mmCIF file of C-alpha atoms in Angstrom:
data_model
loop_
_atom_site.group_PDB
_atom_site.id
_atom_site.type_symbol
_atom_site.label_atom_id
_atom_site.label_comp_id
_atom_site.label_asym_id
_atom_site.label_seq_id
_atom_site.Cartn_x
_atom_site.Cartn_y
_atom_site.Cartn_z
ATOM 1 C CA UNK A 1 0.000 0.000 0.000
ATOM 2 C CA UNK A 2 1.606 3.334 -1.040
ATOM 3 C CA UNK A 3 1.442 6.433 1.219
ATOM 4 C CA UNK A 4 2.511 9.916 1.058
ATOM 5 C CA UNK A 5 3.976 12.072 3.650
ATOM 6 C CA UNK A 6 6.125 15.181 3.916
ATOM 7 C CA UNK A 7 9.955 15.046 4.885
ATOM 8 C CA UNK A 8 11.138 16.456 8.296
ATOM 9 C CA UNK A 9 11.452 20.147 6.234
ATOM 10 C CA UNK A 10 8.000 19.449 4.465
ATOM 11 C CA UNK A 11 9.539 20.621 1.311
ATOM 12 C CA UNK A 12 8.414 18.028 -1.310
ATOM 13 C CA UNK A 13 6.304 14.714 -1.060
ATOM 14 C CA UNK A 14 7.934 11.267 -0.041
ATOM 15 C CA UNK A 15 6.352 7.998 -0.710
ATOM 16 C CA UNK A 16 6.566 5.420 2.000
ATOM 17 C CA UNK A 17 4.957 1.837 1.741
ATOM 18 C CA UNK A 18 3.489 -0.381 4.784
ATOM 19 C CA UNK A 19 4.788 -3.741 4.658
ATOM 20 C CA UNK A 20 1.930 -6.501 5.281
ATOM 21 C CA UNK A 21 3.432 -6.380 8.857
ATOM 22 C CA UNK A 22 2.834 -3.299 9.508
ATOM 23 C CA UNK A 23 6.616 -1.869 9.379
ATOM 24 C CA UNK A 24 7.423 1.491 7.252
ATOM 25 C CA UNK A 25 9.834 1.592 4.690
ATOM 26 C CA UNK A 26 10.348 5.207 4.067
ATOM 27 C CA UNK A 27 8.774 9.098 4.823
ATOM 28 C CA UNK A 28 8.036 10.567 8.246
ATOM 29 C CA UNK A 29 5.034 12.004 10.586
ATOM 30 C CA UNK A 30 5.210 15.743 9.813
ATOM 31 C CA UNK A 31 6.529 16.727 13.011
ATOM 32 C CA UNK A 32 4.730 20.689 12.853
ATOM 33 C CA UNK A 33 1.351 18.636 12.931
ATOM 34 C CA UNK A 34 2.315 16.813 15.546
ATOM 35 C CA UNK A 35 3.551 19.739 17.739
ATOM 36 C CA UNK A 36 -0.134 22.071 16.981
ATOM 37 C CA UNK A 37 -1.669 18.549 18.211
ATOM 38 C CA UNK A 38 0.213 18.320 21.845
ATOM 39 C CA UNK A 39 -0.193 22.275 21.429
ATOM 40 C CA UNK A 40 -3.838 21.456 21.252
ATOM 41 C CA UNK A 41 -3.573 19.018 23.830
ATOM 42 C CA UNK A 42 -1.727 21.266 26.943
ATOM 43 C CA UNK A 43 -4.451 24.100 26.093
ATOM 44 C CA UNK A 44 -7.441 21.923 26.472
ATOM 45 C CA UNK A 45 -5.746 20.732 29.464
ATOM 46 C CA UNK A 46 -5.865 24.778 30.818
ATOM 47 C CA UNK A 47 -9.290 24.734 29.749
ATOM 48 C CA UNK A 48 -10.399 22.108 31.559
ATOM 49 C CA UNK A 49 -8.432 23.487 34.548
ATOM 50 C CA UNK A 50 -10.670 26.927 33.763
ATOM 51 C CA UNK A 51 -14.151 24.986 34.389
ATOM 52 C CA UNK A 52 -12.492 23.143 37.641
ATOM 53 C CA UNK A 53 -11.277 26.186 38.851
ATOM 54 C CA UNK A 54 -14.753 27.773 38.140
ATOM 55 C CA UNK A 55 -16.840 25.009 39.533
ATOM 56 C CA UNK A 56 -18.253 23.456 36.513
ATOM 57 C CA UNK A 57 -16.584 20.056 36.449
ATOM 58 C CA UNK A 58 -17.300 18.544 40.002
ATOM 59 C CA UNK A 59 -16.236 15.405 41.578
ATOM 60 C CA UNK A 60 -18.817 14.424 43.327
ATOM 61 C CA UNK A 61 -20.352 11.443 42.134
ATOM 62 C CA UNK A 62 -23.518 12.322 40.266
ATOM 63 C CA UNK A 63 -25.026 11.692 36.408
ATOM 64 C CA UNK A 64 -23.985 14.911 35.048
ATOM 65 C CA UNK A 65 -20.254 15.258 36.774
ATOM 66 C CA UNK A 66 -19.363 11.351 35.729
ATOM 67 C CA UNK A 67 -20.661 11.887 31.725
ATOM 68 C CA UNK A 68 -18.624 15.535 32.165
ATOM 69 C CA UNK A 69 -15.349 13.791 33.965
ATOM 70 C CA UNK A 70 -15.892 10.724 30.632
ATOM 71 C CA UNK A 71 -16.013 12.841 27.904
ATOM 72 C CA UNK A 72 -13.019 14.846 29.384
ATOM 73 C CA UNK A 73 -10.966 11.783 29.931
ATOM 74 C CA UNK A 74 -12.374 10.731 26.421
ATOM 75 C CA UNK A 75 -10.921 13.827 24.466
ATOM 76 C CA UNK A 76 -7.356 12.959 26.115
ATOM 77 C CA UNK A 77 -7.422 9.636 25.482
ATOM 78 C CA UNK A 78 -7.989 10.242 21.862
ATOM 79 C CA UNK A 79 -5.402 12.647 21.775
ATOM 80 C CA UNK A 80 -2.962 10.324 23.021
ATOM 81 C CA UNK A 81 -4.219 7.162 20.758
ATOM 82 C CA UNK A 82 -4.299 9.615 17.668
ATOM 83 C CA UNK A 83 -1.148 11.255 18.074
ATOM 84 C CA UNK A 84 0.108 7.559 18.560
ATOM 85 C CA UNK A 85 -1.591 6.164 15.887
ATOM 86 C CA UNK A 86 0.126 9.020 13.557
ATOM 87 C CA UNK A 87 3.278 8.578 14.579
ATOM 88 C CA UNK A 88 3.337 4.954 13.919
ATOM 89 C CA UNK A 89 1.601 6.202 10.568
ATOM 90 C CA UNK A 90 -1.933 4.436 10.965
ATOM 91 C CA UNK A 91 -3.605 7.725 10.549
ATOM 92 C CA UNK A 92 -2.999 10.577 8.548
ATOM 93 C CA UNK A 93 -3.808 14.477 8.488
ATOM 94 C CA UNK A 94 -7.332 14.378 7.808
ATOM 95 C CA UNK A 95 -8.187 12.337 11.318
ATOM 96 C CA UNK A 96 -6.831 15.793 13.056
ATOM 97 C CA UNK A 97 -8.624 17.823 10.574
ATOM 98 C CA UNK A 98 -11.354 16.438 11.749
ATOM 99 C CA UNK A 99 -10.562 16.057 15.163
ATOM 100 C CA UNK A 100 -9.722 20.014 15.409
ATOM 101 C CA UNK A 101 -12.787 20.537 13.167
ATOM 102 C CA UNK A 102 -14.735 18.669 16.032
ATOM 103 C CA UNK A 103 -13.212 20.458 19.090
ATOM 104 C CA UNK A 104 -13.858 24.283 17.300
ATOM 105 C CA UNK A 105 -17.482 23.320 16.930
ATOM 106 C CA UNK A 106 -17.550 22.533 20.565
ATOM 107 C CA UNK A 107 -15.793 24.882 21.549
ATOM 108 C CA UNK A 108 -17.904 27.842 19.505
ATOM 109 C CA UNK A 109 -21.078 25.676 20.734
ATOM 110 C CA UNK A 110 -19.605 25.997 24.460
ATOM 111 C CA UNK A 111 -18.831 29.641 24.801
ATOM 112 C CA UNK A 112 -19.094 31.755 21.312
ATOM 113 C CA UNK A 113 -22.495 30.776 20.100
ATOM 114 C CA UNK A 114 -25.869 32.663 20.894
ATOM 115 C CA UNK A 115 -26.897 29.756 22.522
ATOM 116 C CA UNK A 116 -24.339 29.104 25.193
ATOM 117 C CA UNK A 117 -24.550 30.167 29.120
ATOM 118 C CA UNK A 118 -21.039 30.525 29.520
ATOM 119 C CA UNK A 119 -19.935 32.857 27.113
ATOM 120 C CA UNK A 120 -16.296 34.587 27.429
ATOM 121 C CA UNK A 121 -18.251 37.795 29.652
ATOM 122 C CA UNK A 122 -19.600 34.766 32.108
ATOM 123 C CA UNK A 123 -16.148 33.537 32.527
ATOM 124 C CA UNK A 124 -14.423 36.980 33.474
ATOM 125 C CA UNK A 125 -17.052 37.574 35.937
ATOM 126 C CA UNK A 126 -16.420 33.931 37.491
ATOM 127 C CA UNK A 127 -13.411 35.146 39.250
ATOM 128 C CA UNK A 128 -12.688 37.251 41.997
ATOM 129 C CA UNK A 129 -9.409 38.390 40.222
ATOM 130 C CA UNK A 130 -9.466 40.172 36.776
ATOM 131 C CA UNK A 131 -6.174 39.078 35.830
ATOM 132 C CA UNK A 132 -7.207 35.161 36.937
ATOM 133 C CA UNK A 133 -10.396 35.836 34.275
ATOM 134 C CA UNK A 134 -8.312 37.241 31.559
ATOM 135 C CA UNK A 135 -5.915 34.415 31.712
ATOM 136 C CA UNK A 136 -8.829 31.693 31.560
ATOM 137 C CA UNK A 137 -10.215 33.290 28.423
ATOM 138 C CA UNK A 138 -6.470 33.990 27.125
ATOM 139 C CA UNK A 139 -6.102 29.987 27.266
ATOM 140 C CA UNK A 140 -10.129 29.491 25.848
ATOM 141 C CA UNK A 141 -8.969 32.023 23.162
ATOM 142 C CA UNK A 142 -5.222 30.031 22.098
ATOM 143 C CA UNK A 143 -6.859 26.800 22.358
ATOM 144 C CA UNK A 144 -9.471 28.086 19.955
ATOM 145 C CA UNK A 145 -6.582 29.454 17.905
ATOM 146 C CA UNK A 146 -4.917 26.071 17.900
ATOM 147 C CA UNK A 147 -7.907 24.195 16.807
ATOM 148 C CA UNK A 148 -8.029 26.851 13.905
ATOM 149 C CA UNK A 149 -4.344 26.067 12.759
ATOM 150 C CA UNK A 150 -4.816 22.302 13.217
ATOM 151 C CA UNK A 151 -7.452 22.014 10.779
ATOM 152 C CA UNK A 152 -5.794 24.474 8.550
ATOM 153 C CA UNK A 153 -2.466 22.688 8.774
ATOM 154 C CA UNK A 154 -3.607 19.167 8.487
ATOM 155 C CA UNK A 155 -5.596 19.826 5.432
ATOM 156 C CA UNK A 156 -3.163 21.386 3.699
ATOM 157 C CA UNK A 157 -1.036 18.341 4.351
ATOM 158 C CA UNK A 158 -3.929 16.164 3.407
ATOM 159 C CA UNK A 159 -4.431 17.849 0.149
ATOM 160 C CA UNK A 160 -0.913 18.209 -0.499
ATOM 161 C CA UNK A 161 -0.357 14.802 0.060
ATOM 162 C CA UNK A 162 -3.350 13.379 -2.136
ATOM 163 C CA UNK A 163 -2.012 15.309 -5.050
#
């Protein structure tokens, strides 16, 4: 099976083939990718810390807390099997483009919509320090960033790399 990726300077296109074990001959993850994805990763991890920190994600053991604590431990485990899976070359670009796709629809839906209750006004009134309220919606703001450049950046590569 013949696969294209990008060389470590993602300059020009380099074939690479999968063995029927599983073991690659040639060509590399693009390693910019992977770097906006653990970008991704430590931002959502802030974010998260944002709606502990503001009391939204509680640990006491009720329906809503253990679906909120699942789909939290859900997104990082995908992250982690993903970026895994892309290393190894399993996956490609367009998993993440759809995986950032995914997370800036959520993340809109969550606090940028006209639908949301927690909209970036609701989180700098949550705290009693201005500068702790700007920082949360500094990281909610990079993280949405992120997701922006991971979709842009991983179908460029897909597209690129279908050519």
């Amino acid at each position: 099976m013949l696969y294209f990726v990008y060389d470590s300077d993602s300059t020009h296109v380099m074939p690479f083939h999968i063995k029927s074990g599983g073991v690659k001959e040639h060509g590399m993850a693009d390693r910019r990718l992977a770097a906006i994805v653990i970008l991704t990763g430590l931002l959502s991890l802030g974010h998260a810390a944002d709606h502990i920190c503001r009391g939204d994600i509680q640990f006491s053991l009720s329906m809503g807390s253990v679906l909120t604590i699942v789909f939290n431990v859900a997104i990082y485990a995908a992250i982690g099997v993903g970026l895994y899976l892309y290393l190894r070359r399993r996956i490609g670009p367009l998993f993440w483009a759809f995986f950032a796709g995914a997370g800036l629809g959520a993340l809109w839906l969550g606090h940028l919509s006209p639908f949301t209750d927690q909209p970036p006004q609701y989180i700098l009134r949550a705290y009693d320090s201005a500068a702790a309220g700007w920082l949360a919606l500094a990281c909610l703001f990079a993280l949405a960033l992120a997701l922006i450049a991971g979709v842009l950046y991983a179908e460029y590569l897909w597209a690129r790399a279908s050519r």
